[in-house]
Amino acid sequence: GAVVSQHPSRVICKSGTSVKIECRSLDFQATTMFWYRQFPKQSLMLMATSNEGSKATYEQGVEKDKFLINHASLTLSTLTVTSAHPEDSSFYICSAGVFTVETQYFGPGTRLLVL
Amino acid sequence: GQQLNQSPQSMFIQEGEDVSMNCTSSSIFNTWLWYKQDPGEGPVLLIALYKAGELTSNGRLTAQFGITRKDSFLNISASIPSDVGIYFCAGHSGNTPLVFGKGTRLSVIA
């Protein structure tokens, strides 16, 4: 099946620093990847849609200057949380569509803790 | 915006029992998906449904795409301890992003 990896799996950083999270499709090419955020005991909230070779599309309420997305190749998308604050602490999950955009396969997630 | 109502919110069942959960929407979807999420992990796709009325099985799991295209259910037969987790439904239509339900938290008592 389609495998999506994320790195790192968990990260702890100081307030004010930036954190980069990588999302890779290991055995397929993904022209579109998605970034989600999940708070404890909550559902997944879409942050942005990452398109290879073009700018990401952000959901309403998500600051594009704070959550920088780069989709440099068909197998890699990165999310950078800039000037992280404690309220940015969350579980960040990426996904990629295989044959169709709507059938998404998810990465294992990255748990971010900002102190 | 589109919303999915997923129920029940949580379930406690005995090992060996069958489980049923469902999602309903106020609007029509073209695709229904069911995912399972274990603690600290990303969701894993269980079943994808693409056609109204479609009934699809994956081992002990069976899901159906409602005829009205506004609902879907997931059944798990003969539950086992490893079925524990959170089950999410998700719907998709047109060019809008996937919409997720709030999840059903399943606990299995051995």
Short mmCIF file of C-alpha atoms in Angstrom, two decimals:
data_model
loop_
_atom_site.label_atom_id
_atom_site.label_comp_id
_atom_site.label_asym_id
_atom_site.label_seq_id
_atom_site.Cartn_x
_atom_site.Cartn_y
_atom_site.Cartn_z
CA GLY A 1 0.00 0.00 0.00
CA ALA A 2 0.92 3.68 -0.19
CA VAL A 3 3.39 4.71 2.51
CA VAL A 4 3.79 8.22 3.81
CA SER A 5 6.53 9.07 6.29
CA GLN A 6 7.06 12.07 8.52
CA HIS A 7 10.14 13.38 10.25
CA PRO A 8 10.64 14.04 13.07
CA SER A 9 8.09 11.95 14.94
CA ARG A 10 8.26 14.31 17.88
CA VAL A 11 10.03 17.55 18.62
CA ILE A 12 10.41 19.82 21.61
CA CYS A 13 11.52 23.38 21.02
CA LYS A 14 11.79 26.69 22.79
CA SER A 15 9.29 29.44 22.20
CA GLY A 16 10.37 31.70 19.37
CA THR A 17 12.27 29.09 17.39
CA SER A 18 11.23 27.58 14.05
CA VAL A 19 10.56 23.93 13.44
CA LYS A 20 10.54 22.11 10.11
CA ILE A 21 8.50 18.95 9.58
CA GLU A 22 9.05 16.76 6.52
CA CYS A 23 6.46 14.64 4.78
CA ARG A 24 7.55 12.08 2.20
CA SER A 25 5.67 9.71 -0.06
CA LEU A 26 7.90 6.64 -0.14
CA ASP A 27 6.54 4.48 -2.92
CA PHE A 28 4.51 6.85 -5.05
CA GLN A 29 4.54 10.37 -6.40
CA ALA A 30 2.18 12.86 -4.87
CA THR A 31 1.38 16.05 -6.71
CA THR A 32 -0.83 17.06 -3.81
CA MET A 33 -0.17 16.70 -0.12
CA PHE A 34 -2.20 17.92 2.80
CA TRP A 35 -1.25 19.20 6.23
CA TYR A 36 -3.54 18.67 9.19
CA ARG A 37 -3.47 19.63 12.82
CA GLN A 38 -5.07 17.58 15.58
CA PHE A 39 -5.60 18.62 19.19
CA PRO A 40 -6.12 15.98 21.91
CA LYS A 41 -9.40 14.10 21.53
CA GLN A 42 -10.33 16.21 18.52
CA SER A 43 -10.77 15.46 14.86
CA LEU A 44 -8.33 16.41 12.12
CA MET A 45 -8.36 20.02 10.97
CA LEU A 46 -7.04 20.76 7.51
CA MET A 47 -4.46 23.53 7.56
CA ALA A 48 -3.38 23.69 3.94
CA THR A 49 -3.13 21.90 0.64
CA SER A 50 0.39 21.60 -0.70
CA ASN A 51 0.79 21.52 -4.48
CA GLU A 52 4.06 20.50 -6.12
CA GLY A 53 5.64 23.41 -7.89
CA SER A 54 3.14 26.01 -6.77
CA LYS A 55 1.99 27.89 -3.71
CA ALA A 56 0.07 26.14 -1.01
CA THR A 57 -3.60 26.80 -0.48
CA TYR A 58 -4.35 27.67 3.13
CA GLU A 59 -7.63 27.15 4.96
CA GLN A 60 -9.40 30.07 6.50
CA GLY A 61 -7.83 31.16 9.75
CA VAL A 62 -4.43 29.56 9.07
CA GLU A 63 -1.61 32.09 8.87
CA LYS A 64 0.47 31.38 5.79
CA ASP A 65 3.40 33.41 7.11
CA LYS A 66 3.49 31.37 10.28
CA PHE A 67 3.03 27.95 8.70
CA LEU A 68 5.32 27.89 5.68
CA ILE A 69 4.76 25.07 3.23
CA ASN A 70 7.14 24.00 0.51
CA HIS A 71 6.42 21.19 -1.95
CA ALA A 72 9.70 21.06 -3.82
CA SER A 73 9.33 17.61 -5.37
CA LEU A 74 6.72 14.97 -6.07
CA THR A 75 7.74 13.06 -2.96
CA LEU A 76 8.46 15.76 -0.40
CA SER A 77 6.50 18.50 1.29
CA THR A 78 7.71 20.46 4.30
CA LEU A 79 5.85 22.45 6.93
CA THR A 80 7.80 25.04 8.89
CA VAL A 81 6.26 26.46 12.03
CA THR A 82 7.93 29.84 12.38
CA SER A 83 8.44 31.60 15.69
CA ALA A 84 6.67 28.80 17.49
CA HIS A 85 4.66 29.52 20.64
CA PRO A 86 3.18 27.15 23.22
CA GLU A 87 -0.24 27.38 21.59
CA ASP A 88 1.30 25.84 18.45
CA SER A 89 1.87 22.64 20.39
CA SER A 90 -0.15 19.98 18.62
CA PHE A 91 -0.07 16.82 16.54
CA TYR A 92 0.70 17.65 12.91
CA ILE A 93 -0.19 15.06 10.29
CA CYS A 94 0.42 15.09 6.55
CA SER A 95 -1.34 13.06 3.90
CA ALA A 96 -1.07 12.42 0.19
CA GLY A 97 -3.52 11.35 -2.44
CA VAL A 98 -2.54 8.30 -4.49
CA PHE A 99 -4.80 7.77 -7.46
CA THR A 100 -7.29 10.36 -6.43
CA VAL A 101 -6.98 13.43 -4.27
CA GLU A 102 -9.83 12.36 -2.04
CA THR A 103 -8.40 8.96 -1.11
CA GLN A 104 -5.68 10.11 1.21
CA TYR A 105 -2.99 8.14 2.97
CA PHE A 106 -1.66 9.65 6.15
CA GLY A 107 1.78 9.90 7.66
CA PRO A 108 2.39 8.80 11.26
CA GLY A 109 2.26 12.37 12.55
CA THR A 110 4.65 14.72 14.33
CA ARG A 111 4.04 15.75 17.89
CA LEU A 112 5.28 19.29 18.52
CA LEU A 113 5.74 20.64 22.02
CA VAL A 114 6.73 24.27 22.37
CA LEU A 115 8.04 25.26 25.78
CA GLY B 1 -19.54 24.68 5.58
CA GLN B 2 -20.10 20.97 5.28
CA GLN B 3 -20.30 19.02 8.49
CA LEU B 4 -20.39 15.37 9.33
CA ASN B 5 -22.25 13.98 12.32
CA GLN B 6 -20.58 10.82 13.51
CA SER B 7 -22.12 8.57 16.13
CA PRO B 8 -21.73 7.19 18.61
CA GLN B 9 -19.03 9.34 20.12
CA SER B 10 -17.68 6.38 22.09
CA MET B 11 -18.45 2.72 22.58
CA PHE B 12 -17.51 0.09 25.15
CA ILE B 13 -18.08 -3.45 23.94
CA GLN B 14 -17.19 -6.99 24.89
CA GLU B 15 -14.69 -8.88 22.78
CA GLY B 16 -16.54 -10.87 20.14
CA GLU B 17 -19.42 -8.43 19.79
CA ASP B 18 -20.30 -6.68 16.56
CA VAL B 19 -19.95 -2.91 16.26
CA SER B 20 -21.79 -0.39 14.16
CA MET B 21 -21.09 3.31 13.71
CA ASN B 22 -22.36 5.83 11.20
CA CYS B 23 -21.95 9.25 9.72
CA THR B 24 -24.55 11.58 8.32
CA SER B 25 -24.23 14.78 6.41
CA SER B 26 -26.49 17.65 5.52
CA SER B 27 -25.03 17.67 2.02
CA ILE B 28 -24.16 15.13 -0.63
CA PHE B 29 -20.74 13.51 -0.89
CA ASN B 30 -19.19 11.72 -3.86
CA THR B 31 -16.73 9.73 -1.77
CA TRP B 32 -16.92 8.29 1.73
CA LEU B 33 -13.83 7.10 3.57
CA TRP B 34 -13.34 5.31 6.87
CA TYR B 35 -10.10 5.62 8.84
CA LYS B 36 -8.80 4.17 12.08
CA GLN B 37 -6.36 6.06 14.29
CA ASP B 38 -4.30 4.49 17.05
CA PRO B 39 -2.91 6.73 19.83
CA GLY B 40 0.02 8.82 18.65
CA GLU B 41 -0.31 7.62 15.07
CA GLY B 42 -1.74 8.94 11.84
CA PRO B 43 -5.08 7.66 10.55
CA VAL B 44 -4.99 4.48 8.48
CA LEU B 45 -7.40 4.10 5.58
CA LEU B 46 -9.75 1.16 6.13
CA ILE B 47 -12.33 1.40 3.37
CA ALA B 48 -13.04 3.82 0.52
CA LEU B 49 -16.49 4.08 -1.07
CA TYR B 50 -17.05 5.77 -4.42
CA LYS B 51 -20.60 4.93 -5.48
CA ALA B 52 -24.00 5.41 -3.86
CA GLY B 53 -25.28 2.09 -2.52
CA GLU B 54 -21.82 0.53 -2.63
CA LEU B 55 -21.15 -2.09 0.03
CA THR B 56 -17.49 -2.92 0.59
CA SER B 57 -15.76 -5.31 2.96
CA ASN B 58 -12.23 -5.44 4.29
CA GLY B 59 -11.85 -8.52 6.46
CA ARG B 60 -14.18 -8.13 9.43
CA LEU B 61 -15.04 -4.58 8.38
CA THR B 62 -17.96 -3.68 6.16
CA ALA B 63 -18.93 -0.18 5.06
CA GLN B 64 -21.74 1.15 2.91
CA PHE B 65 -22.25 4.33 0.94
CA GLY B 66 -25.82 5.43 1.58
CA ILE B 67 -28.25 5.66 -1.33
CA THR B 68 -28.96 9.31 -0.56
CA ARG B 69 -25.19 9.98 -0.60
CA LYS B 70 -25.61 11.74 2.71
CA ASP B 71 -24.65 8.90 5.01
CA SER B 72 -22.38 5.93 5.50
CA PHE B 73 -21.96 3.22 8.11
CA LEU B 74 -19.12 1.01 9.24
CA ASN B 75 -19.63 -2.37 10.84
CA ILE B 76 -17.00 -4.43 12.61
CA SER B 77 -17.86 -8.06 13.23
CA ALA B 78 -16.52 -10.24 16.05
CA SER B 79 -14.47 -7.47 17.64
CA ILE B 80 -11.01 -8.21 19.02
CA PRO B 81 -8.81 -6.18 21.38
CA SER B 82 -6.73 -4.70 18.54
CA ASP B 83 -9.87 -3.04 17.16
CA VAL B 84 -9.45 -0.46 19.92
CA GLY B 85 -8.90 3.02 18.56
CA ILE B 86 -10.66 6.01 17.09
CA TYR B 87 -12.62 5.56 13.88
CA PHE B 88 -13.15 8.57 11.62
CA CYS B 89 -15.46 8.91 8.68
CA ALA B 90 -14.58 11.40 5.96
CA GLY B 91 -16.49 12.70 2.99
CA HIS B 92 -15.46 14.41 -0.19
CA SER B 93 -17.28 16.22 -2.97
CA GLY B 94 -16.24 18.46 -5.82
CA ASN B 95 -13.16 20.53 -5.23
CA THR B 96 -13.63 20.88 -1.49
CA PRO B 97 -11.20 19.31 0.98
CA LEU B 98 -12.00 16.12 2.86
CA VAL B 99 -14.46 16.69 5.69
CA PHE B 100 -13.91 14.56 8.79
CA GLY B 101 -16.33 13.40 11.42
CA LYS B 102 -15.43 13.88 15.07
CA GLY B 103 -14.59 10.23 15.54
CA THR B 104 -15.93 7.21 17.39
CA ARG B 105 -13.72 6.01 20.22
CA LEU B 106 -13.95 2.22 20.49
CA SER B 107 -12.96 0.30 23.59
CA VAL B 108 -13.01 -3.49 23.63
CA ILE B 109 -13.26 -5.33 26.92
CA ALA B 110 -11.62 -8.75 26.85
#
